[in-house]
Amino acid sequence: MSRRDPIEERIDRLHFGGVIDMHFDLPMDLYGKRERGDVLETEFLPEFEAGNISVVGAAIYIEDQYLPQNGLRVALDQIARLYAETAASERFAICKTYREIQQARETGMIAFLITMEGIEPLGTDLSQLRVFYELGVRLIGLTHARTNAAGHGGLFAATGSPSEGLTEFGRQVVRECQALGVIVDLAHINQAGFEEILATTTKPPIVSHTNVRRYYDIDRNISDEQIKMIGERRGVIGINSILVSPREDESTLDHYVDHIEHVAELTGIDSVGIGFDFFEFIYRQWPESKQKELAAKFTTPHFIPDLTNHSHARNLTCRLIERGFSDVDIEKILRGNWLRIFEEIL
Ligand SMILES: [Zn+2]
């Protein structure tokens, strides 16, 4: 009689409560395929299920080509696609509160938390924030790499990012997020903006998807100092899978775990989460000209071969086990720390 591999059984147990990924460019892809239906069920559900994914941060992001005129329009269209696709399936739920996330889990549904990467859709109108809140946006990062009405992003370079902090509008957005119960995301923001947001907010701060500068020294990633600032406030840092190293040969699952270990060493395990930022599926759809544009504007992403989509979440858990992480710590990384943030803020 054959028995199942004990490691696989251990992964099953660890994944039983689900895996949370706080950054996924899903709405952008659904928008790109808006002429079709059933994209969620046919293209994403099998991978979510294989990886036991329970909560996904679905990020609204507006590409340069739509700005400034169509930022609001495209953001609404991305959210509309997410609602339409979710309504057409019995396996997904758009969640706005911690309780709704728990309910989704209890009924075996995959929860989407709508997030916004860059406030371009708001224009300079704070009242739009309330509209997006009503639509379900529950986490907002003020900027991507580019400067906008709220502040400045960190460059994909070791130096040279703008040194100014937030604009007055950026400060208003942060205060309004805190008042509404929207999580403020520190991913991408430049150093001065990062510090200003920490000084303005009182809730545990989070970085939905980033890597550590120790292993990939660009302003877009976070320094040891910043990691400690998040840890001191009981915040959580989601480790990104696409910027683990400037070198292709170092972009490995083991090096992803090195980023986890580095944050854990500086802050303790309670500040480590996942923000995979899987992007290869979009990148591969692009013509070579657009891939080159990305490389020129930001950087050439090096995708980790055995960590490129949600079905690979089990590979990560397997490696965490092999690297000696305890079950309690693995469960915190996979979901527990993010759930604590949701419970506290949403
Ligand atoms: Zn990002």
Coordinates of C-alpha atoms and ligand atoms in Angstrom, one line a residue:
M1 CA 0.0 0.0 0.0
S2 CA 1.4 3.3 -1.0
R3 CA 1.4 6.1 1.5
R4 CA 1.4 9.8 0.6
D5 CA 4.7 11.6 1.0
P6 CA 4.9 12.9 4.6
I7 CA 6.1 16.3 3.4
E8 CA 3.1 16.6 1.1
E9 CA 0.8 15.8 4.0
R10 CA 2.5 18.4 6.1
I11 CA 2.0 21.0 3.4
D12 CA -1.7 20.0 3.2
R13 CA -2.0 20.6 6.9
L14 CA -0.2 24.0 6.7
H15 CA -2.3 25.1 3.8
F16 CA -5.5 24.0 5.3
G17 CA -6.3 27.5 6.5
G18 CA -5.3 29.0 3.1
V19 CA -2.5 31.1 1.7
I20 CA -2.8 34.9 1.4
D21 CA -1.1 36.8 -1.4
M22 CA -1.4 40.6 -0.9
H23 CA -0.4 41.7 -4.4
F24 CA -1.6 40.4 -7.7
D25 CA -2.2 42.3 -11.0
L26 CA -5.4 40.4 -11.7
P27 CA -7.7 43.3 -12.6
M28 CA -5.2 44.5 -15.2
D29 CA -5.3 41.1 -16.9
L30 CA -9.1 40.8 -16.7
Y31 CA -9.3 44.2 -18.3
G32 CA -6.9 43.2 -21.0
K33 CA -9.2 40.2 -21.7
R34 CA -12.5 42.1 -21.3
E35 CA -13.9 40.8 -24.6
R36 CA -13.9 37.4 -23.1
G37 CA -15.8 35.9 -20.2
D38 CA -14.9 33.1 -17.7
V39 CA -11.2 34.2 -17.4
L40 CA -11.2 33.8 -13.7
E41 CA -12.5 30.2 -13.7
T42 CA -10.5 29.0 -16.7
E43 CA -7.2 30.7 -16.3
F44 CA -6.8 31.4 -12.5
L45 CA -9.0 29.1 -10.5
P46 CA -6.9 25.9 -11.2
E47 CA -3.7 27.7 -10.0
F48 CA -5.4 29.2 -7.0
E49 CA -6.8 25.8 -6.0
A50 CA -3.5 24.0 -6.5
G51 CA -1.8 26.5 -4.2
N52 CA -4.6 26.6 -1.7
I53 CA -4.9 30.4 -2.1
S54 CA -7.5 31.9 0.2
V55 CA -7.2 35.6 -0.1
V56 CA -5.8 37.7 -3.0
G57 CA -5.0 41.4 -3.0
A58 CA -6.4 42.3 -6.4
A59 CA -4.5 45.4 -7.5
I60 CA -5.9 48.2 -9.6
Y61 CA -3.0 49.6 -11.6
I62 CA -3.2 52.1 -14.4
E63 CA -0.5 51.9 -17.1
D64 CA 1.1 55.1 -18.4
Q65 CA -0.7 54.9 -21.8
Y66 CA -4.1 55.6 -20.1
L67 CA -2.9 58.6 -18.1
P68 CA -3.9 61.3 -17.3
Q69 CA -7.3 61.3 -19.1
N70 CA -8.4 57.7 -18.7
G71 CA -7.1 56.7 -15.3
L72 CA -10.5 56.9 -13.6
R73 CA -12.3 55.1 -16.5
V74 CA -9.8 52.2 -16.7
A75 CA -9.8 51.8 -12.9
L76 CA -13.6 51.5 -12.9
D77 CA -13.4 49.1 -15.8
Q78 CA -10.9 46.9 -14.0
I79 CA -13.2 46.8 -11.0
A80 CA -16.2 46.1 -13.2
R81 CA -14.4 43.2 -14.8
L82 CA -13.6 41.8 -11.3
Y83 CA -17.2 42.1 -10.2
A84 CA -18.5 40.6 -13.4
E85 CA -16.1 37.6 -13.3
T86 CA -16.7 37.1 -9.6
A87 CA -20.5 37.1 -10.1
A88 CA -20.2 34.5 -12.8
S89 CA -18.5 32.0 -10.5
E90 CA -19.5 30.4 -7.3
R91 CA -15.9 30.2 -6.1
F92 CA -15.0 33.8 -5.5
A93 CA -16.1 36.6 -3.3
I94 CA -15.1 40.3 -3.1
C95 CA -14.6 41.0 0.6
K96 CA -14.7 44.3 2.4
T97 CA -14.3 43.3 6.0
Y98 CA -12.4 40.8 8.1
R99 CA -15.7 39.1 8.8
E100 CA -16.5 38.7 5.1
I101 CA -13.0 37.2 4.6
Q102 CA -13.6 34.7 7.4
Q103 CA -17.0 33.8 5.9
A104 CA -15.5 33.3 2.5
R105 CA -13.0 30.9 4.0
E106 CA -15.7 29.0 5.9
T107 CA -17.6 28.5 2.7
G108 CA -14.6 27.5 0.7
M109 CA -14.6 30.6 -1.4
I110 CA -11.5 32.5 -2.5
A111 CA -11.6 36.1 -1.2
F112 CA -10.6 39.1 -3.2
L113 CA -9.5 42.2 -1.4
I114 CA -9.5 45.1 -3.9
T115 CA -6.3 47.2 -3.7
M116 CA -5.1 50.2 -5.5
E117 CA -1.4 50.7 -6.6
G118 CA -1.0 54.4 -7.2
I119 CA -3.8 56.9 -6.6
E120 CA -3.9 58.1 -10.2
P121 CA -7.6 57.1 -10.5
L122 CA -8.5 59.6 -7.9
G123 CA -7.1 62.5 -9.9
T124 CA -6.8 65.2 -7.3
D125 CA -10.3 64.7 -5.9
L126 CA -10.4 63.3 -2.4
S127 CA -14.1 62.6 -2.6
Q128 CA -13.3 59.9 -5.2
L129 CA -11.6 58.0 -2.4
R130 CA -15.0 57.5 -0.8
V131 CA -16.4 56.2 -4.1
F132 CA -13.6 53.6 -4.4
Y133 CA -14.1 52.7 -0.8
E134 CA -17.8 51.9 -1.5
L135 CA -16.7 49.8 -4.5
G136 CA -14.6 47.7 -2.1
V137 CA -11.1 49.2 -2.2
R138 CA -9.5 48.4 1.1
L139 CA -5.8 48.9 0.6
I140 CA -4.1 51.8 -1.1
G141 CA -0.5 52.5 -2.0
L142 CA -0.1 56.1 -2.9
T143 CA 2.3 55.7 -5.7
H144 CA 4.0 53.2 -8.1
A145 CA 7.4 54.3 -9.3
R146 CA 6.2 57.5 -11.0
T147 CA 5.4 60.8 -9.3
N148 CA 1.7 61.6 -8.9
A149 CA -0.6 64.0 -7.1
A150 CA 0.1 62.3 -3.8
G151 CA 3.9 61.8 -3.8
H152 CA 6.9 60.2 -5.3
G153 CA 7.8 56.6 -5.9
G154 CA 11.2 55.0 -5.2
L155 CA 13.1 54.4 -8.4
F156 CA 14.3 51.0 -9.6
A157 CA 17.8 52.3 -9.0
A158 CA 20.1 52.5 -6.0
T159 CA 20.0 56.2 -5.8
G160 CA 18.3 59.2 -7.4
S161 CA 14.7 59.0 -6.2
P162 CA 13.0 62.3 -5.4
S163 CA 13.8 63.4 -1.9
E164 CA 10.5 65.2 -1.2
G165 CA 7.8 63.7 0.9
L166 CA 4.1 63.6 0.3
T167 CA 2.0 66.4 -1.2
E168 CA -0.8 68.0 0.7
F169 CA -3.1 65.8 -1.3
G170 CA -1.1 62.8 -0.4
R171 CA -1.4 63.7 3.3
Q172 CA -5.2 64.1 2.9
V173 CA -5.4 60.6 1.3
V174 CA -3.5 59.0 4.1
R175 CA -5.7 60.7 6.8
E176 CA -8.9 59.7 4.9
C177 CA -7.7 56.1 4.5
Q178 CA -7.2 55.9 8.2
A179 CA -10.6 57.4 8.9
L180 CA -12.4 55.1 6.5
G181 CA -10.5 51.9 7.5
V182 CA -8.5 51.5 4.4
I183 CA -5.0 50.0 4.8
V184 CA -2.2 52.3 3.7
D185 CA 0.4 50.3 1.7
L186 CA 4.0 51.5 1.8
A187 CA 5.1 49.5 -1.2
H188 CA 6.9 51.7 -3.9
I189 CA 6.8 55.0 -1.9
N190 CA 10.1 56.9 -1.6
Q191 CA 12.0 57.2 1.6
A192 CA 10.6 60.6 2.7
G193 CA 7.0 59.5 1.9
F194 CA 7.5 56.3 3.8
E195 CA 8.5 58.2 6.9
E196 CA 5.8 60.7 6.6
I197 CA 3.1 58.0 6.3
L198 CA 4.5 56.3 9.4
A199 CA 4.3 59.6 11.3
T200 CA 0.7 60.2 10.1
T201 CA -0.8 56.8 10.8
T202 CA -1.3 54.9 14.1
K203 CA -2.3 51.5 12.7
P204 CA 0.3 48.8 12.0
P205 CA 2.0 49.7 8.7
I206 CA 2.2 47.3 5.9
V207 CA 4.2 46.8 2.7
S208 CA 2.2 44.6 0.4
H209 CA 5.0 43.5 -1.9
T210 CA 8.6 44.3 -1.7
N211 CA 12.1 42.8 -1.5
V212 CA 14.9 43.8 0.8
R213 CA 17.7 46.2 -0.3
R214 CA 20.3 44.0 1.3
Y215 CA 19.8 41.5 -1.6
Y216 CA 18.6 43.9 -4.3
D217 CA 19.7 47.4 -3.6
I218 CA 17.2 49.7 -5.3
D219 CA 15.1 52.5 -3.9
R220 CA 12.0 50.5 -4.8
N221 CA 12.9 47.9 -2.2
I222 CA 13.2 48.5 1.6
S223 CA 16.2 49.1 3.7
D224 CA 17.0 47.4 7.1
E225 CA 16.1 50.7 8.8
Q226 CA 12.6 50.6 7.1
I227 CA 12.1 47.0 7.9
K228 CA 12.8 47.7 11.6
M229 CA 10.4 50.6 11.5
I230 CA 7.6 48.3 10.3
G231 CA 8.5 45.7 12.8
E232 CA 8.4 48.1 15.8
R233 CA 4.9 49.0 14.9
R234 CA 3.8 45.4 14.5
G235 CA 3.3 45.8 10.7
V236 CA 3.7 43.2 8.0
I237 CA 5.9 43.0 4.9
G238 CA 4.8 40.9 1.9
I239 CA 7.8 39.4 0.2
N240 CA 7.9 39.9 -3.6
S241 CA 8.9 37.1 -6.0
I242 CA 10.2 39.2 -8.9
L243 CA 12.9 41.4 -7.4
V244 CA 14.9 38.9 -5.3
S245 CA 18.1 39.6 -7.1
P246 CA 19.5 41.8 -9.9
R247 CA 21.0 38.6 -11.2
E248 CA 19.1 35.9 -13.1
D249 CA 21.1 33.0 -11.6
E250 CA 20.4 34.2 -8.1
S251 CA 16.7 34.5 -8.7
T252 CA 15.8 31.3 -6.9
L253 CA 13.3 29.9 -4.4
D254 CA 16.1 29.7 -1.9
H255 CA 16.9 33.3 -2.3
Y256 CA 13.2 34.2 -1.9
V257 CA 13.4 32.4 1.5
D258 CA 16.6 34.4 2.2
H259 CA 14.4 37.6 2.0
I260 CA 12.0 36.1 4.4
E261 CA 14.8 35.1 6.8
H262 CA 16.3 38.6 6.6
V263 CA 13.0 40.3 7.6
A264 CA 12.4 37.7 10.3
E265 CA 15.9 38.3 11.8
L266 CA 15.3 42.0 11.9
T267 CA 11.7 42.1 13.2
G268 CA 10.7 38.6 14.2
I269 CA 8.4 36.3 12.3
D270 CA 5.3 38.3 13.0
S271 CA 6.2 40.9 10.4
V272 CA 6.6 38.5 7.4
G273 CA 3.9 37.8 4.9
I274 CA 3.6 37.1 1.2
G275 CA 3.0 39.6 -1.7
F276 CA 4.1 37.4 -4.6
D277 CA 3.4 39.9 -7.4
F278 CA 3.3 37.2 -10.0
F279 CA 3.8 38.9 -13.3
E280 CA 5.2 36.5 -15.8
F281 CA 1.8 35.6 -17.1
I282 CA 1.3 39.2 -18.2
Y283 CA 4.9 39.8 -19.3
R284 CA 4.7 36.8 -21.6
Q285 CA 1.6 38.2 -23.3
W286 CA 3.5 41.4 -24.2
P287 CA 5.3 42.0 -27.5
E288 CA 9.0 42.2 -27.3
S289 CA 8.8 46.0 -27.7
K290 CA 6.8 46.4 -24.5
Q291 CA 9.1 44.0 -22.6
K292 CA 12.0 46.2 -23.6
E293 CA 10.1 49.3 -22.5
L294 CA 9.6 47.8 -19.1
A295 CA 13.3 47.0 -18.8
A296 CA 14.2 50.6 -19.8
K297 CA 11.7 52.2 -17.5
F298 CA 12.1 49.9 -14.5
T299 CA 14.2 46.7 -14.7
T300 CA 14.3 43.3 -16.3
P301 CA 12.4 41.1 -14.0
H302 CA 13.9 37.7 -13.2
F303 CA 11.1 35.3 -12.5
I304 CA 11.8 32.4 -10.2
P305 CA 11.3 29.2 -12.2
D306 CA 9.5 27.3 -9.5
L307 CA 7.7 30.3 -8.1
T308 CA 5.9 31.9 -11.0
N309 CA 2.3 31.4 -10.3
H310 CA -0.1 30.5 -7.5
S311 CA 0.1 26.8 -8.0
H312 CA 3.8 27.1 -6.8
A313 CA 2.8 28.2 -3.3
R314 CA 3.4 24.6 -2.2
N315 CA 7.0 24.8 -3.5
L316 CA 7.5 27.7 -1.1
T317 CA 6.0 25.9 1.9
C318 CA 8.1 22.8 1.1
R319 CA 11.3 25.0 1.0
L320 CA 10.4 26.7 4.3
I321 CA 10.0 23.2 5.9
E322 CA 13.4 22.2 4.4
R323 CA 15.0 25.4 5.7
G324 CA 13.8 24.6 9.2
F325 CA 10.9 26.9 9.8
S326 CA 8.5 25.7 12.4
D327 CA 4.8 25.0 11.5
V328 CA 3.7 27.9 13.7
D329 CA 6.0 30.3 11.8
I330 CA 5.1 29.0 8.4
E331 CA 1.4 29.5 9.2
K332 CA 2.1 33.1 10.2
I333 CA 3.9 33.7 6.9
L334 CA 1.3 32.0 4.8
R335 CA -1.7 33.8 6.3
G336 CA -1.6 34.5 10.1
N337 CA 0.2 37.8 10.0
W338 CA -2.0 39.3 7.2
L339 CA -5.2 38.1 9.0
R340 CA -4.0 40.0 12.1
I341 CA -3.8 43.1 10.0
F342 CA -7.2 42.6 8.4
E343 CA -8.7 42.0 11.9
E344 CA -7.2 45.1 13.2
I345 CA -7.9 47.5 10.3
L346 CA -10.8 46.2 8.2
Ligands
ZN1 ZN 4.2 47.0 -7.5

